C-alpha positions in Angstrom: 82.5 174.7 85.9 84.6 175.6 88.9 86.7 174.1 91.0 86.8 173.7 94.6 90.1 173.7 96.3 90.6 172.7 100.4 94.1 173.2 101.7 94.4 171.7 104.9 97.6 171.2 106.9 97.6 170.1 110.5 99.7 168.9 113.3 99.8 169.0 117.3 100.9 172.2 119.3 103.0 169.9 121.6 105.5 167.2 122.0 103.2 165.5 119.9 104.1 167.4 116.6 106.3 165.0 113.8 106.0 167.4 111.1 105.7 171.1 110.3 102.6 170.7 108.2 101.2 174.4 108.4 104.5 175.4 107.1 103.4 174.6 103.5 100.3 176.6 103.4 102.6 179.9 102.5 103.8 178.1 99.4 100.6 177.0 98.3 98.4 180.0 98.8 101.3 182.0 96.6 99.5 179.5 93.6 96.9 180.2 91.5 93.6 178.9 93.0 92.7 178.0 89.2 96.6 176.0 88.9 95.7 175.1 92.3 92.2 173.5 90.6 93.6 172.5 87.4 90.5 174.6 86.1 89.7 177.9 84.7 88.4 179.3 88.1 88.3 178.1 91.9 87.7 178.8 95.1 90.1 178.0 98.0 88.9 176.8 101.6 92.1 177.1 104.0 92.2 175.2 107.1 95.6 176.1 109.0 95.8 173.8 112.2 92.2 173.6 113.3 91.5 173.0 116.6 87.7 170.4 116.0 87.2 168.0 114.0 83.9 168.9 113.4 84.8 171.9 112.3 87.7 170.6 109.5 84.0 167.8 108.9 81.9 170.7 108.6 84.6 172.7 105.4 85.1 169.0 103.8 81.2 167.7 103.7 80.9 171.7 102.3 83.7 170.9 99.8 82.0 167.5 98.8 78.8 168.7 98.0 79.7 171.8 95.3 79.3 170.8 92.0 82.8 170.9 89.8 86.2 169.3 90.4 86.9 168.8 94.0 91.2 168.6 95.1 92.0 168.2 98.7 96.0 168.9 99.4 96.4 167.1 102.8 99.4 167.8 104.4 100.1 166.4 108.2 100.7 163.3 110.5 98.8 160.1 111.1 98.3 158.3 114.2 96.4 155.2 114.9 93.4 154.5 117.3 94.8 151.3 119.7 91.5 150.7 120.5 89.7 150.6 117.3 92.5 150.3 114.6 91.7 153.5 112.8 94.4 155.9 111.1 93.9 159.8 112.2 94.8 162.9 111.2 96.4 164.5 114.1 94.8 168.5 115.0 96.2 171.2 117.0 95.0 169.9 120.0 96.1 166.2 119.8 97.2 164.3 122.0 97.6 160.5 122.6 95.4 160.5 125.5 92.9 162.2 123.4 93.4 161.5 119.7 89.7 159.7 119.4 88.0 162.9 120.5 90.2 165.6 118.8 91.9 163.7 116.3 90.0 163.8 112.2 89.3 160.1 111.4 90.9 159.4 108.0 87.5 157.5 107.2 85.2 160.9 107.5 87.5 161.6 104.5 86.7 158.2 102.4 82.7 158.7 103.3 82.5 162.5 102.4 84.0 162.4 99.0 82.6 158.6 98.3 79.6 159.6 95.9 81.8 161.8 93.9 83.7 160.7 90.4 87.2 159.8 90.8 87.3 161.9 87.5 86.4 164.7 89.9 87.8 164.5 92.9 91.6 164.0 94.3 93.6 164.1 97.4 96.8 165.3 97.4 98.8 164.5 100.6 102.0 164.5 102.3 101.3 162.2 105.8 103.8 161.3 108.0 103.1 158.6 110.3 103.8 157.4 113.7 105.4 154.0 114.2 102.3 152.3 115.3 100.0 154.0 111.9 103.4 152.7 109.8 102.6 149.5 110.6 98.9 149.5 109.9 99.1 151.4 106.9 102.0 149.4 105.7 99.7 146.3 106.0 96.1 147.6 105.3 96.8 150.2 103.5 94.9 154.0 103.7 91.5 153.2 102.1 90.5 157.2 100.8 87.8 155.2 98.9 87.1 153.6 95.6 86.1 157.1 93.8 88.6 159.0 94.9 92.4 159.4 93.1 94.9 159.7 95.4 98.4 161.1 95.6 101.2 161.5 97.5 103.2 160.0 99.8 103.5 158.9 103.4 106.7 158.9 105.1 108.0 156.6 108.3 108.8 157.7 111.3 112.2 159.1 111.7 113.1 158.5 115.3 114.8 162.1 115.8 113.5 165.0 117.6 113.5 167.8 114.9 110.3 168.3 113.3 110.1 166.9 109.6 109.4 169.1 106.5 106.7 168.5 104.2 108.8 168.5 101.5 106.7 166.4 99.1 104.0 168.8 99.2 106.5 172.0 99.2 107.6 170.4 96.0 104.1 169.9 94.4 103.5 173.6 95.2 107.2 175.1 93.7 106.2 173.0 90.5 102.6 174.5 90.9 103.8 177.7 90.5 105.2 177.8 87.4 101.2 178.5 86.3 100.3 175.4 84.8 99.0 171.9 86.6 99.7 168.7 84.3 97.8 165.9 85.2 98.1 164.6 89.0 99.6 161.4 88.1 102.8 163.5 85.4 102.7 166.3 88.8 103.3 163.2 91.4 106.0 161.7 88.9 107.8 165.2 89.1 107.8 166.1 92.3 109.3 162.3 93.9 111.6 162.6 91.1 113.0 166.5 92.8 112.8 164.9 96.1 114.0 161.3 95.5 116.5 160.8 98.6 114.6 162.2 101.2 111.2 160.1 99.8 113.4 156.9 100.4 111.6 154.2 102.5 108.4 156.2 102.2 104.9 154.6 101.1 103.5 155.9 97.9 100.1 157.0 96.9 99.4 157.0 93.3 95.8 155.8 91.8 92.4 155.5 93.2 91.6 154.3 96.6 95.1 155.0 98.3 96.7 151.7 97.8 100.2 152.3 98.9 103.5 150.8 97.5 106.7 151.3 98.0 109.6 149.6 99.8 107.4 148.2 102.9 104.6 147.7 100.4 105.6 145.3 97.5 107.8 147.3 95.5 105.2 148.3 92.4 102.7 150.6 91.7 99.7 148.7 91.6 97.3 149.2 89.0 94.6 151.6 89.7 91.6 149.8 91.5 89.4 150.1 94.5 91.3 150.5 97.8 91.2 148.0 101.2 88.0 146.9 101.8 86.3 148.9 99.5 82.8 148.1 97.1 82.8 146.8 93.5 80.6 149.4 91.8 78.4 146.3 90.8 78.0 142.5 89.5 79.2 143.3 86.3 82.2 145.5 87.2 80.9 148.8 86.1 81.2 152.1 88.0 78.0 154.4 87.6 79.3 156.7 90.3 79.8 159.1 88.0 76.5 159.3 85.9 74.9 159.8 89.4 77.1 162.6 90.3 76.3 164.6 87.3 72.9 163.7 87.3 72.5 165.6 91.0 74.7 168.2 89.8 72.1 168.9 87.1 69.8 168.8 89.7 68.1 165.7 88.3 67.6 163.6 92.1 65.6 161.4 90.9 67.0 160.5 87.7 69.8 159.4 90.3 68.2 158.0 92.6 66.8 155.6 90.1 70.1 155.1 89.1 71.2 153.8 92.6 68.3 151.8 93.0 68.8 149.9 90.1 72.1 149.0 91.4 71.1 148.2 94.6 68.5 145.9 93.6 71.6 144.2 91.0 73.6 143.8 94.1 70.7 142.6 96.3 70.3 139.9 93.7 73.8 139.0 93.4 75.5 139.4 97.3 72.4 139.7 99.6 70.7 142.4 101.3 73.5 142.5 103.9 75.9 142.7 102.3 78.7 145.4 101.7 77.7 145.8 98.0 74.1 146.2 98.9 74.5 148.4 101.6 76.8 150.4 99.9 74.5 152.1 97.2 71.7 152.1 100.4 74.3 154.5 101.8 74.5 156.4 98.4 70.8 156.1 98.2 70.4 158.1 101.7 72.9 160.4 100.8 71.1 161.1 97.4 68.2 162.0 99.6 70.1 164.8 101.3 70.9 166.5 98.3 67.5 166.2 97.3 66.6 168.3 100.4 64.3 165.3 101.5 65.6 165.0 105.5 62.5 162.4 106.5 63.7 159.9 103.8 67.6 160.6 104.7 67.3 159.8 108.2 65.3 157.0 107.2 67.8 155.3 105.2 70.1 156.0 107.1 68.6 154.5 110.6 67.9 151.5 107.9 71.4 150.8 106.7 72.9 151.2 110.3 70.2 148.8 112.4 71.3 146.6 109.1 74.8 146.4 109.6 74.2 146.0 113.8 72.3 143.3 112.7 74.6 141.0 110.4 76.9 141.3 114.0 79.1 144.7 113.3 79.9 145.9 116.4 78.5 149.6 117.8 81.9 151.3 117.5 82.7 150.0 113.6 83.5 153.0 111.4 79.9 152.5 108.7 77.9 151.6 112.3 79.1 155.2 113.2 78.9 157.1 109.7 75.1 155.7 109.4 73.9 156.9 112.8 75.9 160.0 113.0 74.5 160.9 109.7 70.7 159.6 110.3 70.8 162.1 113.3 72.7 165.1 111.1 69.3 164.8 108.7 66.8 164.2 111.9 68.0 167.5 112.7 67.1 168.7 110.0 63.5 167.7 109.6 61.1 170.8 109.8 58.3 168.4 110.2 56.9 167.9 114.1 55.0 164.7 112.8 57.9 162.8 111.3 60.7 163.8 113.8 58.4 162.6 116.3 57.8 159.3 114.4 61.5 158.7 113.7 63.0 160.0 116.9 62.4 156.9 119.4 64.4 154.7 116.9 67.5 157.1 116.7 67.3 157.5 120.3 67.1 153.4 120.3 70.6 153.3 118.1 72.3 156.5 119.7 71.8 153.7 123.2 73.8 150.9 121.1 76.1 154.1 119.0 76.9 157.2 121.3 79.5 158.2 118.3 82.5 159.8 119.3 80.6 163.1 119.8 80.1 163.8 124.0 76.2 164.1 124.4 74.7 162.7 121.5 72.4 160.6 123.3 71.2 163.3 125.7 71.0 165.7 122.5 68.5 163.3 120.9 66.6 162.4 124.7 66.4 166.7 125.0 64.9 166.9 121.2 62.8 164.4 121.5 61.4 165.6 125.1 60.7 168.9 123.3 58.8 167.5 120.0 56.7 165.8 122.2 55.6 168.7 124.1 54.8 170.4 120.8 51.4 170.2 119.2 
């Protein structure tokens, strides 16, 4: 099957700027998008200092969705959100004035590739972090999500004022282009090895989930498992994730679906209906929905699992709150039914009063929508 490759490498046009991130993009686009894939053939999506973060959402959901191996090569600078404690990947227009409105939340990442196989799907990534992101990361980690292996490295900030080369990911791409791409964790090894001084005193990515280690983060490579704050798959340990992935990529929805529900109803069982390992396969229930093409039961879900988590206490502004609304009104949209958007439109309007997102409008866009189905026969 083939491969889906997403290149992006992003940094700020200003003062702002740490690192030359679109500098790599040369380098890598002289490799084969099959090397670039690791299989036979590939297509390449290249995003070279975009400008929304909607837009960069709008390539990686894209990416996500496409049947085959999924990698993401992630090259750029993270900052961190003072008011909410969330690390982002700084755009074009960045700045720290306005970093929660034009800045890429690294958790879009996590919840866009988190009901693909870890067998599937990696990020590559050569970050470079602000003092403030150092800290966080250094003590919470970068949580890229449970099914995704991760690799890389993230470097501290260097306290001078000439921009920083991406020299991990220059690396990756030099070995790259000899025509042949060993496996990620044997290409990682290689390429720290070829840049071992400068890589000093940076945290290291290597596993699933984006658990980092290194000098600031206990010295070891931890063994592969899910990252900060992530879901067990279910009570007995096992990981379905991937069964459910081929089964939608062999267009079998509801064979999956009854494969998330089964789990769901294990979790219910053994954590409660609230509960993170409950809610999580609601989430990959809703989503399963979407691929099915059923918009009604998506946005139904999805309004479910995010009144859920506003009412166990998580506060409007909380990273899943967000996801579960933003995504309940992506599939309202989509709903070429008067009757139902009508019937599920007063409680998205309800949540978007508690949730405005971090999209300007989102309210007003669901008030204006709602005006107009109403008006319709």
């Amino acid at each position: 099957m083939p491969g889906t490759v997403l290149l992006l490498a992003a940094s700020p046009l200003g003062r702002a700027r740490l690192v030359d991130a679109a500098g790599v993009l040369p380098v890598l686009a002289a490799v084969a998008p099959a090397v670039l894939s690791g299989t036979d053939t590939a297509n390449v999506v290249e995003l070279a200092d975009p400008l929304e973060p909607q837009a960069v959402l709008t390539r990686l959901r894209a990416a996500a969705a496409t049947p085959g191996p999924l990698t993401v090569y992630v090259t750029g600078q993270l900052h961190l959100d003072r008011r909410r404690h969330q690390p982002h990947l700084a755009l074009a227009r960045t700045t720290p004035a306005t970093l929660r409105y034009t800045a890429l939340p690294w958790h879009w990442i996590r919840e866009e590739l988190r009901l693909r196989s870890a067998a599937d799907t990696a990020l590559v990534v050569d970050l470079h972090a602000d003092a403030e992101a150092w800290r966080h990361i250094g003590e919470h980690g970068l949580d890229s999500g449970r099914t995704t292996a991760v690799y890389g490295r993230i470097a501290p900030p260097t306290g001078r004022r000439r921009l920083a080369e991406p020299a991990y990911m220059k690396t990756v791409a030099t070995l790259l282009r000899s025509g042949h791409r060993p496996p990620l964790e044997s290409l990682h090894q290689q390429a720290l090895a070829r840049i071992a001084e400068e890589a000093g005193g940076s945290l290291l990515l290597s596993g699933v989930g984006g658990v980092p280690w290194g000098p600031d983060a206990g010295g070891a490579p931890p063994a592969p498992a899910a990252g900060p704050g992530a879901v067990p798959a279910g009570p007995q340990g096992d990981d379905p994730h991937a069964g459910i992935a081929a089964a939608v990529r062999a267009g079998r929805h509801a064979e999956a679906d009854g494969l998330a529900a089964r789990q769901e109803a294990e979790a219910v069982r053994a954590y409660g209906a609230v509960s993170e390992h409950a809610l999580h396969w609601s989430e990959v229930r809703a989503d399963l929905a979407m691929f099915a093409g059923d918009a009604v039961r998506s946005c139904r879900m999805w309004l479910g699992v995010a009144e859920a988590r506003l009412a166990a206490g998580q506060a409007g502004d909380a990273p899943a709150v967000e996801a579960a609304v933003d995504r309940a009104h992506h599939q309202w949209t989509r709903i070429k039914d008067t009757a139902r958007a009508r019937e599920l439109g007063p409680a998205l309007a309800q949540l978007r009063l508690r949730v405005p997102g971090r999209r300007r409008g989102a309210l007003e866009n669901v008030q204006r929508q709602l005006r107009q189905l109403q008006g319709t026969p």
